Tab-separated table of C-alpha atoms and ligand atoms in Angstrom:
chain	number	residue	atom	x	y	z
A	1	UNK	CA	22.374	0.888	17.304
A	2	UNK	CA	21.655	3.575	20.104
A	3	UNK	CA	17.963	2.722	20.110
A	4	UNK	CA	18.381	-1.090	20.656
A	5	UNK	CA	20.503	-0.110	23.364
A	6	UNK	CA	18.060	1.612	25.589
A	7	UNK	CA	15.539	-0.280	27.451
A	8	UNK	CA	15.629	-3.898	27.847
A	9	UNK	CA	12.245	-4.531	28.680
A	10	UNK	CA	8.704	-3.854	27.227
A	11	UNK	CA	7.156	-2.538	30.955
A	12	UNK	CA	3.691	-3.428	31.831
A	13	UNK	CA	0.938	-3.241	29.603
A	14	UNK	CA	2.928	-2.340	26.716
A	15	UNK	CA	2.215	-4.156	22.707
A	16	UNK	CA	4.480	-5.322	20.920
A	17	UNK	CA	3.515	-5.269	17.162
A	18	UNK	CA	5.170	-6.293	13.767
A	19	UNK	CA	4.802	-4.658	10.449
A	20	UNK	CA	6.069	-6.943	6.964
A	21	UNK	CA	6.737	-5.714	3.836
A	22	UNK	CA	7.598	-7.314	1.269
A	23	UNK	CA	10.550	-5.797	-0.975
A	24	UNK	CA	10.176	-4.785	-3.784
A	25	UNK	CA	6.728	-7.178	-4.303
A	26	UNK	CA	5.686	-7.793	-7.969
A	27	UNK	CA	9.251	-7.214	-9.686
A	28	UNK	CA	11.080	-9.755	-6.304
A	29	UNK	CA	8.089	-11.703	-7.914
A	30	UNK	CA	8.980	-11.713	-11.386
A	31	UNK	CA	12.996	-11.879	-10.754
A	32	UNK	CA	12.286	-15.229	-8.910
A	33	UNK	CA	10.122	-16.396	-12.045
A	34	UNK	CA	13.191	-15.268	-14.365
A	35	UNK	CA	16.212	-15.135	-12.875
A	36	UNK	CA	18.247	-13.603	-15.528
A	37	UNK	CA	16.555	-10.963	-14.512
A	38	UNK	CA	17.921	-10.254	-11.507
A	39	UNK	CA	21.025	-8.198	-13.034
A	40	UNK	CA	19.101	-5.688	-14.614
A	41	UNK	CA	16.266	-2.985	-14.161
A	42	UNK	CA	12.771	-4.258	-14.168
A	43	UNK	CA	10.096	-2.144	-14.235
A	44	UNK	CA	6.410	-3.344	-13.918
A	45	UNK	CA	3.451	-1.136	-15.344
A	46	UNK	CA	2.022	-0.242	-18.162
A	47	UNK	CA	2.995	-0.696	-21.944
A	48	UNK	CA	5.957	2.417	-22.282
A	49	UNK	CA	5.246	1.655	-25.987
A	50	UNK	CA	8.459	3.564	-27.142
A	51	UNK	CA	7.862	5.991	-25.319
A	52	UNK	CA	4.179	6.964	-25.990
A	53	UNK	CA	2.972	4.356	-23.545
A	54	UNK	CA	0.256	5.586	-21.521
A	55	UNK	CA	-0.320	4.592	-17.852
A	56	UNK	CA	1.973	4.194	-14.261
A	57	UNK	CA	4.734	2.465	-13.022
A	58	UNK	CA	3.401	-0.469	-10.187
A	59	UNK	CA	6.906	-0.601	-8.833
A	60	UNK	CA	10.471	-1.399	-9.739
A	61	UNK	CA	13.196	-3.312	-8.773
A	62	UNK	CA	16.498	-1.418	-7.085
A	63	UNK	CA	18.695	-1.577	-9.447
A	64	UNK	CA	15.522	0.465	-11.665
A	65	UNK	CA	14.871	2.820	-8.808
A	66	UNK	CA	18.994	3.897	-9.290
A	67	UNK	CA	17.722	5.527	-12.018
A	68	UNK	CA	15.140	7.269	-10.200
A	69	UNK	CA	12.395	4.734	-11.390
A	70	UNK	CA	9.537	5.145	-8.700
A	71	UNK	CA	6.200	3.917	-8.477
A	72	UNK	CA	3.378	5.752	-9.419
A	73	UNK	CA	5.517	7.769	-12.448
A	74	UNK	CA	4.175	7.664	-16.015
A	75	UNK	CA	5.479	5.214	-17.476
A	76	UNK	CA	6.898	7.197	-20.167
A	77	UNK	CA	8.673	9.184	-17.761
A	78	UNK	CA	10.559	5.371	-16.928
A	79	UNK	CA	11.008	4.692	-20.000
A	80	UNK	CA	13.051	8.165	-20.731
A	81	UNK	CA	15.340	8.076	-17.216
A	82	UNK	CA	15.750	3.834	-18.178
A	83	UNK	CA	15.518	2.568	-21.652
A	84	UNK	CA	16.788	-0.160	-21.037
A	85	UNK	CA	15.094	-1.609	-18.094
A	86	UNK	CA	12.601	-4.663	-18.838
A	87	UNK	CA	9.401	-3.350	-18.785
A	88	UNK	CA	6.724	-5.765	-17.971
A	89	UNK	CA	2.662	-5.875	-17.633
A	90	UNK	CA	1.640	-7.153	-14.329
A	91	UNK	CA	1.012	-10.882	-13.694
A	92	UNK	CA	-1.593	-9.999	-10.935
A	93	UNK	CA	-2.886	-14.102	-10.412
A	94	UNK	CA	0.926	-14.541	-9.716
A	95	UNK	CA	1.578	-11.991	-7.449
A	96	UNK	CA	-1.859	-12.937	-5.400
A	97	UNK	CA	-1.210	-16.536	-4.959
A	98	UNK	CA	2.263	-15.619	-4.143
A	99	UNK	CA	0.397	-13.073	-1.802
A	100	UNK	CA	-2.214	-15.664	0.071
A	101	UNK	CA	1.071	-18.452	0.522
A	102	UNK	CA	2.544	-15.389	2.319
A	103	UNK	CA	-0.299	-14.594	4.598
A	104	UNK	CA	-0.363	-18.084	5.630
A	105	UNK	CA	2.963	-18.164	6.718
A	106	UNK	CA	2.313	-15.255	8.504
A	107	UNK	CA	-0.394	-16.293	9.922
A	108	UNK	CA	0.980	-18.545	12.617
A	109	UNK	CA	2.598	-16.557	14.732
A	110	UNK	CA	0.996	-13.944	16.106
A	111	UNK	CA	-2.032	-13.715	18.111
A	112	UNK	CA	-3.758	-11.086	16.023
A	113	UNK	CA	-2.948	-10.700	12.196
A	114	UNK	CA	-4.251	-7.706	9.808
A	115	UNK	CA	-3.524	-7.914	6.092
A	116	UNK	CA	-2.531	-4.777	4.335
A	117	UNK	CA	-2.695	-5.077	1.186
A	118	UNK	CA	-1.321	-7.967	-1.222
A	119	UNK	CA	2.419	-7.556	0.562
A	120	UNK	CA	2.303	-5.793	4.126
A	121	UNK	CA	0.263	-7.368	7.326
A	122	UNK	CA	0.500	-6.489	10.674
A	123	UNK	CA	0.835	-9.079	13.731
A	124	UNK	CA	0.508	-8.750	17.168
A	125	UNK	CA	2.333	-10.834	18.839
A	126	UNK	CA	2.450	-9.161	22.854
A	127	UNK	CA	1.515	-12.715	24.463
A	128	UNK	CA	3.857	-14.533	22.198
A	129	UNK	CA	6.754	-13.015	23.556
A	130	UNK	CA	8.438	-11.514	27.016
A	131	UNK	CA	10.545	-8.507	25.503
A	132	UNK	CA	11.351	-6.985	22.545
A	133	UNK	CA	14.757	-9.193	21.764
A	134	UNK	CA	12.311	-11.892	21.579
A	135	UNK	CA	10.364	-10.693	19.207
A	136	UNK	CA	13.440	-9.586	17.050
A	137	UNK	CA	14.381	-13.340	16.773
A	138	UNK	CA	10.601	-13.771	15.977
A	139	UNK	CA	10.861	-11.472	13.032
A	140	UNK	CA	14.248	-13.301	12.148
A	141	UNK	CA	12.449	-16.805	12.292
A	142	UNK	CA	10.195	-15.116	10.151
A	143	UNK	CA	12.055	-13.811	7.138
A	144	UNK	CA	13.820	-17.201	7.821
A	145	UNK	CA	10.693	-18.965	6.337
A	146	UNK	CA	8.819	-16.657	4.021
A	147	UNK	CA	12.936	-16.833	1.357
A	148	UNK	CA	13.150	-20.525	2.844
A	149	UNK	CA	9.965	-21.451	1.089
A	150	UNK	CA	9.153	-18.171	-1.380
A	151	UNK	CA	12.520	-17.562	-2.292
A	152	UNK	CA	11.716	-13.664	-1.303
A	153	UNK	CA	13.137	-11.306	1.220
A	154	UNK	CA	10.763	-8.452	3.802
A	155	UNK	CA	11.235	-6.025	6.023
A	156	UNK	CA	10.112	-6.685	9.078
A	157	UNK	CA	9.375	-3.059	12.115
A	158	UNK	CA	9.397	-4.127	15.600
A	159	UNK	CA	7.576	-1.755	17.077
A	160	UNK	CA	4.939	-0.934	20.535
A	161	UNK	CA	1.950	-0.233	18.278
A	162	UNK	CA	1.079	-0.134	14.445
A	163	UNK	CA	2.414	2.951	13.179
A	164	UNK	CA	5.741	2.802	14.390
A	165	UNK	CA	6.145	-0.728	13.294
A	166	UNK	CA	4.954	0.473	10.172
A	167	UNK	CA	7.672	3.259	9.335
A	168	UNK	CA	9.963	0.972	11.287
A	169	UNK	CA	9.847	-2.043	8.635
A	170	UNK	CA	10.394	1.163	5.863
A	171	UNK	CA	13.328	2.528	7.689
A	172	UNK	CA	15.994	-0.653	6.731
A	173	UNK	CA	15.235	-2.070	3.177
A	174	UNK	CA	15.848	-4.339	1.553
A	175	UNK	CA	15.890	-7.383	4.231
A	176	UNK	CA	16.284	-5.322	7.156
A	177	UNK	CA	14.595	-5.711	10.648
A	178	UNK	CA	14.281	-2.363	12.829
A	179	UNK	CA	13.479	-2.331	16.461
A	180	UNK	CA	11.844	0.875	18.295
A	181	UNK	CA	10.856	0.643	21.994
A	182	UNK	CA	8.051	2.469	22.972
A	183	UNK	CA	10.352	5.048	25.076
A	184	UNK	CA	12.482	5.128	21.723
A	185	UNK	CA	9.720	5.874	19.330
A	186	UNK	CA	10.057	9.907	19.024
A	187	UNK	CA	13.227	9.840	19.008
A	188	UNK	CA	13.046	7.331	16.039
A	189	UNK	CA	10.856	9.132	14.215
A	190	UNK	CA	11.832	12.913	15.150
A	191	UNK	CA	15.008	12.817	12.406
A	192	UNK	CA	12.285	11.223	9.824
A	193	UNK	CA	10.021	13.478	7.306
A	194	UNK	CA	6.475	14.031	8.021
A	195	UNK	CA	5.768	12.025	5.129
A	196	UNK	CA	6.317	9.514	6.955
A	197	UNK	CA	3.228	9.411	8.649
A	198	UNK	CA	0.487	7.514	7.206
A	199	UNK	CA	-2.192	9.901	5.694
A	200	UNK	CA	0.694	12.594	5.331
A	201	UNK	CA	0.217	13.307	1.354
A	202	UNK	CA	2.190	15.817	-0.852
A	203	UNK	CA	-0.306	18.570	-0.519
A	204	UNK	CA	0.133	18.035	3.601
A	205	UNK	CA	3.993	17.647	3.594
A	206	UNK	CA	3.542	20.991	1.757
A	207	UNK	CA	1.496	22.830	3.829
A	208	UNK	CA	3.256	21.333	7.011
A	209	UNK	CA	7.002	22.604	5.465
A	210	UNK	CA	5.457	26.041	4.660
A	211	UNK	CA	4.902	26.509	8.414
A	212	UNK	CA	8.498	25.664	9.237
A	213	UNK	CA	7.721	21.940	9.825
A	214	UNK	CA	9.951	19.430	7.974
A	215	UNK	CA	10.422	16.653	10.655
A	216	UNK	CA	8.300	14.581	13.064
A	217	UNK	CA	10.317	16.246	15.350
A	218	UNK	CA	9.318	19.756	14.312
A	219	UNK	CA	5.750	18.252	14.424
A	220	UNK	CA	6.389	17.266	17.842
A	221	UNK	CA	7.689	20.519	19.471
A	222	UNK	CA	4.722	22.756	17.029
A	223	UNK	CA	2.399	24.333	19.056
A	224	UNK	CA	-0.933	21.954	19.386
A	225	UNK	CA	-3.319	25.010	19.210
A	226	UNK	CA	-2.041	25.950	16.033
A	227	UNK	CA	-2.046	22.551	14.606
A	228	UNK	CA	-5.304	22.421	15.885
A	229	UNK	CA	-6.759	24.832	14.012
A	230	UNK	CA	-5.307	24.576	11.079
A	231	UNK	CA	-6.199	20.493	10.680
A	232	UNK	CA	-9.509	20.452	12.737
A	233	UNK	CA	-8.894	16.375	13.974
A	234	UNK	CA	-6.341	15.565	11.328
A	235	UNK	CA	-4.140	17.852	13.519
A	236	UNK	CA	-4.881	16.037	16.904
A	237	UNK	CA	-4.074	12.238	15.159
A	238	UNK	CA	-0.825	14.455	13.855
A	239	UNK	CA	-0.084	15.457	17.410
A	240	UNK	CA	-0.175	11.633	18.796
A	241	UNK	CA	1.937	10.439	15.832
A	242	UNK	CA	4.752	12.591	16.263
A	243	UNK	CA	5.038	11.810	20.040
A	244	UNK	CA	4.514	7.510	18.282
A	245	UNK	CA	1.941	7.283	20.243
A	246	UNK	CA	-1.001	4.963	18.186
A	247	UNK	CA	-3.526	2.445	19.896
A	248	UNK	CA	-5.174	1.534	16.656
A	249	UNK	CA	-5.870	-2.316	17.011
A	250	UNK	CA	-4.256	-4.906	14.709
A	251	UNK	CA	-8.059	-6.487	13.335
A	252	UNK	CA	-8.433	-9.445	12.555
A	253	UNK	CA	-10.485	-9.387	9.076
A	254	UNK	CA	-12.596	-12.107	8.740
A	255	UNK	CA	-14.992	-11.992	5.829
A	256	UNK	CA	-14.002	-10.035	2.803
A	257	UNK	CA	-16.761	-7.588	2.707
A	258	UNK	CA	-15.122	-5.285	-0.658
A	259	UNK	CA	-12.362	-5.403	-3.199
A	260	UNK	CA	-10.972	-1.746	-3.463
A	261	UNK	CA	-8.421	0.044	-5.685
A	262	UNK	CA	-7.366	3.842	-5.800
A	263	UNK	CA	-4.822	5.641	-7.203
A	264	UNK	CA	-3.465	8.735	-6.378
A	265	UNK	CA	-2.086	10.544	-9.350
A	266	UNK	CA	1.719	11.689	-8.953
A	267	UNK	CA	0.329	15.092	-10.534
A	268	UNK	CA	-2.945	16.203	-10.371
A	269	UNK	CA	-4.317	16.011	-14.041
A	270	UNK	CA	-7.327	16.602	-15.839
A	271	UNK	CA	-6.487	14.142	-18.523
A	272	UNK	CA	-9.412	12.519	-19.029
A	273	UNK	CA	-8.044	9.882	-21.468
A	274	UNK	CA	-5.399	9.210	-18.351
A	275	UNK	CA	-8.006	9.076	-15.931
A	276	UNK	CA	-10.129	6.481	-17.498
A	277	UNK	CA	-6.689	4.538	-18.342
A	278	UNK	CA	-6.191	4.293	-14.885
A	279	UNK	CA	-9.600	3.467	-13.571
A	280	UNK	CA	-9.725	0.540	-16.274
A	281	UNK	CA	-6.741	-0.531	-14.870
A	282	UNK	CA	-7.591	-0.188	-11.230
A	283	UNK	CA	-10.947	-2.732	-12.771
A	284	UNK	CA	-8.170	-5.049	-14.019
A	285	UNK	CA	-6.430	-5.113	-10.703
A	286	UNK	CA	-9.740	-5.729	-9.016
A	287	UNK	CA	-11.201	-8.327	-11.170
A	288	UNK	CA	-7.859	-10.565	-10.915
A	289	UNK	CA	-8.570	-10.708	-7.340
A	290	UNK	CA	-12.041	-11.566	-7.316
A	291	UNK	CA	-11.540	-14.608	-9.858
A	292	UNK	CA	-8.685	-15.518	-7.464
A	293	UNK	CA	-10.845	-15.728	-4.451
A	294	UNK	CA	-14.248	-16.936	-6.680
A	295	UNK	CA	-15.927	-14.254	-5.439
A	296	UNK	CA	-19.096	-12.535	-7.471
A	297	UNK	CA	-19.711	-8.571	-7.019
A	298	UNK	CA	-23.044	-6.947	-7.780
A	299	UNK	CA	-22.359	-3.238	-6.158
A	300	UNK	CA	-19.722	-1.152	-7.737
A	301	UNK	CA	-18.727	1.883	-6.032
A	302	UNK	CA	-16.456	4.778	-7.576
A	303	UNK	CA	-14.481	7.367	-5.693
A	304	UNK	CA	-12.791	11.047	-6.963
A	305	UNK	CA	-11.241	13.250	-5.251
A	306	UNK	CA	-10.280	16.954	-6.743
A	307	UNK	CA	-7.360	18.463	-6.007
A	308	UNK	CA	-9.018	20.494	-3.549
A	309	UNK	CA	-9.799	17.370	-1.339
A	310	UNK	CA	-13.526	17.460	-2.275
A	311	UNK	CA	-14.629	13.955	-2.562
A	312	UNK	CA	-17.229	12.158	-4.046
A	313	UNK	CA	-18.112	8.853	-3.919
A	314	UNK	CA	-20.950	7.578	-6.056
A	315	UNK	CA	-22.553	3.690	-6.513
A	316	UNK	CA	-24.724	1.372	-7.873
A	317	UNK	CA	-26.276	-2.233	-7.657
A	318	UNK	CA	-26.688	-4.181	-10.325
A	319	UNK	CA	-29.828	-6.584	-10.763
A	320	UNK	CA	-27.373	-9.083	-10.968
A	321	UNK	CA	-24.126	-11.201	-9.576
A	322	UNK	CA	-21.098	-11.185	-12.111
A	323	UNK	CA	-17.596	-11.422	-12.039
A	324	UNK	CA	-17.406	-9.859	-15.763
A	325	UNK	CA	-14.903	-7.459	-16.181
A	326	UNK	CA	-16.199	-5.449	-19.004
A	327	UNK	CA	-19.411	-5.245	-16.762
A	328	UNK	CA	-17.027	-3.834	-14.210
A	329	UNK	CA	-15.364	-1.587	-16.268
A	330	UNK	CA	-18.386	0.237	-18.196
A	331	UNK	CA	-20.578	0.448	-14.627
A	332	UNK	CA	-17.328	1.817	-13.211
A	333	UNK	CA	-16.881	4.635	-15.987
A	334	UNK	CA	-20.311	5.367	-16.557
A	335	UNK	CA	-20.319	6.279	-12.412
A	336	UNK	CA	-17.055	8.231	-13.237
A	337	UNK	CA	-18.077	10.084	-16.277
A	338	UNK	CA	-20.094	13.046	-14.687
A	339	UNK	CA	-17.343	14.218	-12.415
A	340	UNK	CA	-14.961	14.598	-15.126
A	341	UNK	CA	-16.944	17.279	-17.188
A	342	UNK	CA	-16.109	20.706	-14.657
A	343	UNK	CA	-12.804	21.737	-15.327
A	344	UNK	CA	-11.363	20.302	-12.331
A	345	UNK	CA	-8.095	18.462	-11.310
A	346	UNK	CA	-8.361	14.968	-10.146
A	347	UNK	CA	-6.028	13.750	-7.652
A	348	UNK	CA	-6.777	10.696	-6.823
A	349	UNK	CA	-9.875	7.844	-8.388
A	350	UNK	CA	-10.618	4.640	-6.442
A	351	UNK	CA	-13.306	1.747	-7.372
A	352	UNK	CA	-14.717	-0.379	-4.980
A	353	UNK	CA	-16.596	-4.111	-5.752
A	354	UNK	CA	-19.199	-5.357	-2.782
A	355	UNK	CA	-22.050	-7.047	-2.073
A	356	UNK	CA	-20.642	-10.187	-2.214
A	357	UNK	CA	-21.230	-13.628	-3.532
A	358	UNK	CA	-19.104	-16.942	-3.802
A	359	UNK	CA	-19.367	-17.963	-7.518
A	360	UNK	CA	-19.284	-21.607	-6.486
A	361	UNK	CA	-22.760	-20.885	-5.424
A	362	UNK	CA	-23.219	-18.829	-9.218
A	363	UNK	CA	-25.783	-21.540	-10.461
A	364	UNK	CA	-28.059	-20.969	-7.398
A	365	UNK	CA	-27.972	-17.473	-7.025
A	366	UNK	CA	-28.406	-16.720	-10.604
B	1	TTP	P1	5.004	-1.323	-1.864
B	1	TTP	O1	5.223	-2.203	-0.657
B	1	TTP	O2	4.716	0.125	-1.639
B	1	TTP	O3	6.277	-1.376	-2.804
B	1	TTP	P2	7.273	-2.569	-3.151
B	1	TTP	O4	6.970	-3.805	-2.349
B	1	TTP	O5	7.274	-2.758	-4.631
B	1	TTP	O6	8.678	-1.967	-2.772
B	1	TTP	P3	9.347	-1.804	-1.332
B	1	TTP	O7	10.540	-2.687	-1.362
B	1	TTP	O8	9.699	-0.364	-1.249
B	1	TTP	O9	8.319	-2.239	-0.311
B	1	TTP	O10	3.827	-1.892	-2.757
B	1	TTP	C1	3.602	-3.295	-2.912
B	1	TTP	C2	3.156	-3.609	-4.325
B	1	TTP	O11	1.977	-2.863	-4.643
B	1	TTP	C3	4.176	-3.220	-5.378
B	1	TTP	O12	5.114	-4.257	-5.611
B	1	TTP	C4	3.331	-2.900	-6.576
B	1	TTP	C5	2.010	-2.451	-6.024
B	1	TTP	N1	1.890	-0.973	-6.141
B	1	TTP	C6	1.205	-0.433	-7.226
B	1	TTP	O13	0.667	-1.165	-8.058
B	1	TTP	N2	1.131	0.937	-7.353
B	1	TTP	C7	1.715	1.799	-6.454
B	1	TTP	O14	1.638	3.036	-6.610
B	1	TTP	C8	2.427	1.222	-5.328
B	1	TTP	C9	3.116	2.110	-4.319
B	1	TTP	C10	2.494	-0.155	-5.235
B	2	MG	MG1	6.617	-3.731	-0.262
C-alpha cells in the first residue's frame, strides 16, 4: 500500500495510537453462541413483528447489511429489504461480559487505554514501541488473542493520534489492520467523506456538500474564514481534522461516574409513541449495565435535541438508591414528557444514570 510505503519512522515526539473495533459486535456475538447462524442474515433489534414491529435495528451481520440492513433503520424497514434474516432481541448481559473479557485483554498493552463504548477502546502505546511496523505486529498480536480466546475478529487503526486511528480501524473491515503515518494522514483521509469525521452528522455532511465540500480533502483546501464563520469553533476542530491533525489524549477512565445512552433517530420524527419506544429501550440498555457492574443510580438525567440542534437536558435526584428499572423508566419519561408537546421534530433523545452507588453496599446505604 502507497501509504505504508512512505516513512519508516515515527520522528521525534510523535504518538502512536490504536483504535479497536470490534466487527460486527452483538450479531459476531450471537453467531459465536449459534453457529448455524453464521450462513445467514442476522439482524439484532427490536421485535419486526411481521412487519408492524416498532423500534431500530442495533446492528447486523454482513451477509444482512448485503441487503442494505443498517443500524439505526426501523426495524420494519429490515424486515421488508430481508424477510428472511433472523431477527433477534438483544442479549445485552452477553454482549457486556463479552465486552469487559475484551477490555481486559486490551488492557495490557498499552500504556494508556480509553474505552469507547461496549466494543471500541483506544490505546496508546508510543513507549511500547520504536516505529510504526512495530506497532502493526502489536495490533496483529492483538487480534491474535482477542479470536484466540473470544472466538471474534476487530479492526484494529494504527494511527499518530486518536482520530485518525479511529477512521483508520473503519477503513479495512472486517479483520483488517490500517496503518497511517502522521505525514500520511491527509492524504488518507482527503479521498474519504466528511462523514467521516467524528461529530460530522447528516445535517453537517449536508450543509458541508451544499457548499461544494464532499471530501476531507475539499475540507482541507476550503477557505478557513469561511468555515469559520459559518461553524463558529465547530469549524476550527473541522479545520485541524481535515489536515489529521488531533492531540486529544487517550484518558484513562477510572471510576465510572454515569451510564449514558442516546439515540439519534435515522429521520427526525415527531412520533411520540416512537420516541418513548426508544427511550424505554435506551432504559433497558442502561439498566443491563448497571446490574452488570452492581452499581445503584439515584440521578437520572434526560437529553433532546430538536431538529434544529436546540438541546435540552433536564434531571432529577431521587430520595433514594435503586437499580429498578421501571423506576428508571417512568423518572426517565416523566423528564421527557414536556418537550414532546410543541410540535417539534426530535432528532436525537439520550438518558443518563449518576450519582453512583455499589449495591453491595445497598443494605447500608438504604
Ligand atoms: P458499531 O461498532 O458501530 O457496529 P458493529 O460493531 O455492529 O459493526 P462494525 O463491524 O461496522 O463495527 O457498534 C457496536 C455495537 O453497538 C453494535 O454491535 C450494536 C450497538 N449499536 C446500537 O445498538 N445502535 C446503533 O445505532 C449502533 C451504531 C450500534
Ligand atoms: Mg464495531
Amino acid at each position: 500500500m502507497v501509504l505504508q510505503a512512505q516513512s519508516r519512522s515515527r520522528g521525534i515526539g510523535g504518538r502512536v495510537i490504536l483504535h479497536v473495533d470490534m466487527d460486527q459486535f452483538y450479531a459476531a456475538v450471537e453467531e459465536r453462541e449459534r453457529p448455524e447462524f453464521k450462513e445467514k442474515p442476522v439482524v439484532v433489534g427490536a421485535d419486526p413483528k411481521d412487519g408492524r414491529g416498532r423500534g431500530v435495528v442495533s446492528t447486523c451481520n454482513y451477509n444482512a447489511r448485503k441487503y442494505g440492513v443498517k443500524s439505526g433503520m426501523p426495524i420494519t424497514r429490515a424486515w421488508k429489504l430481508c424477510p428472511d434474516a433472523i431477527f433477534l432481541r438483544p442479549n445485552y448481559k452477553l454482549y457486556i461480559e463479552t465486552s469487559n473479557r475484551i477490555m481486559i485483554i486490551l488492557r495490557q498493552y498499552p500504556d494508556k487505554f480509553e474505552q469507547w463504548g461496549l466494543d471500541e477502546a483506544f490505546l496508546d502505546i508510543t513507549s511500547k514501541v520504536r516505529n510504526f511496523e512495530e506497532a502493526e505486529k502489536l495490533a496483529i498480536t492483538i487480534k491474535r488473542e482477542i479470536h484466540n480466546k473470544e472466538k471474534l475478529t476487530c479492526s484494529i487503526g494504527v494511527g499518530p493520534n486518536k482520530l485518525v486511528a479511529k477512521i483508520a480501524s473503519d477503513f479495512k473491515k472486517p479483520d483488517g489492520i490500517t496503518v497511517v503515518r502522521q505525514n500520511e494522514a491527509k492524504e488518507f483521509l482527503a479521498p474519504l467523506s466528511v462523514r467521516k469525521l467524528l461529530w460530522v452528522g447528516k445535517k453537517t455532511e449536508r450543509r458541508l456538500n451544499e457548499m461544494g465540500i464532499k471530501t476531507v480533502g475539499d475540507l482541507a483546501n476550503f477557505d478557513t474564514q469561511i468555515l469559520k464563520e459559518k461553524f463558529g469553533m465547530m469549524g476550527s476542530y473541522y479545520i485541524l481534522a481535515a489536515q489529521g491533525i488531533d492531540n486529544s489524549e487517550v484518558v484513562e477512565k477510572t471510576a465510572v461516574k454515569s451510564v449514558s445512552r442516546e439515540r439519534t433517530f435515522e429521520e427526525d420524527t415527531s412520533d411520540i409513541d416512537m420516541i418513548l419506544e426508544t427511550l424505554n429501550r435506551l432504559c433497558r440498555e442502561i439498566h443491563e449495565e448497571l446490574i452488570e457492574m452492581k452499581m445503584l443510580f439515584k440521578t437520572v438525567t434526560i437529553k433532546i435535541r430538536y431538529e434544529n440542534f436546540e438541546t435540552h437536558t433536564h434531571g432529577k435526584t431521587l430520595s433514594f438508591f435503586t437499580d429498578d428499572l421501571q423506576n428508571l423508566q417512568k423518572t426517565s419519561k416523566e423528564l421527557l414528557e414536556p418537550y414532546l408537546v410543541r410540535q417539534k421534530n426530535v432528532r436525537l433523545i439520550g438518558v443518563r444514570t449518576s450519582n453512583f452507588a455499589s449495591s453491595s453496599k445497598q443494605k447500608t446505604l438504604l
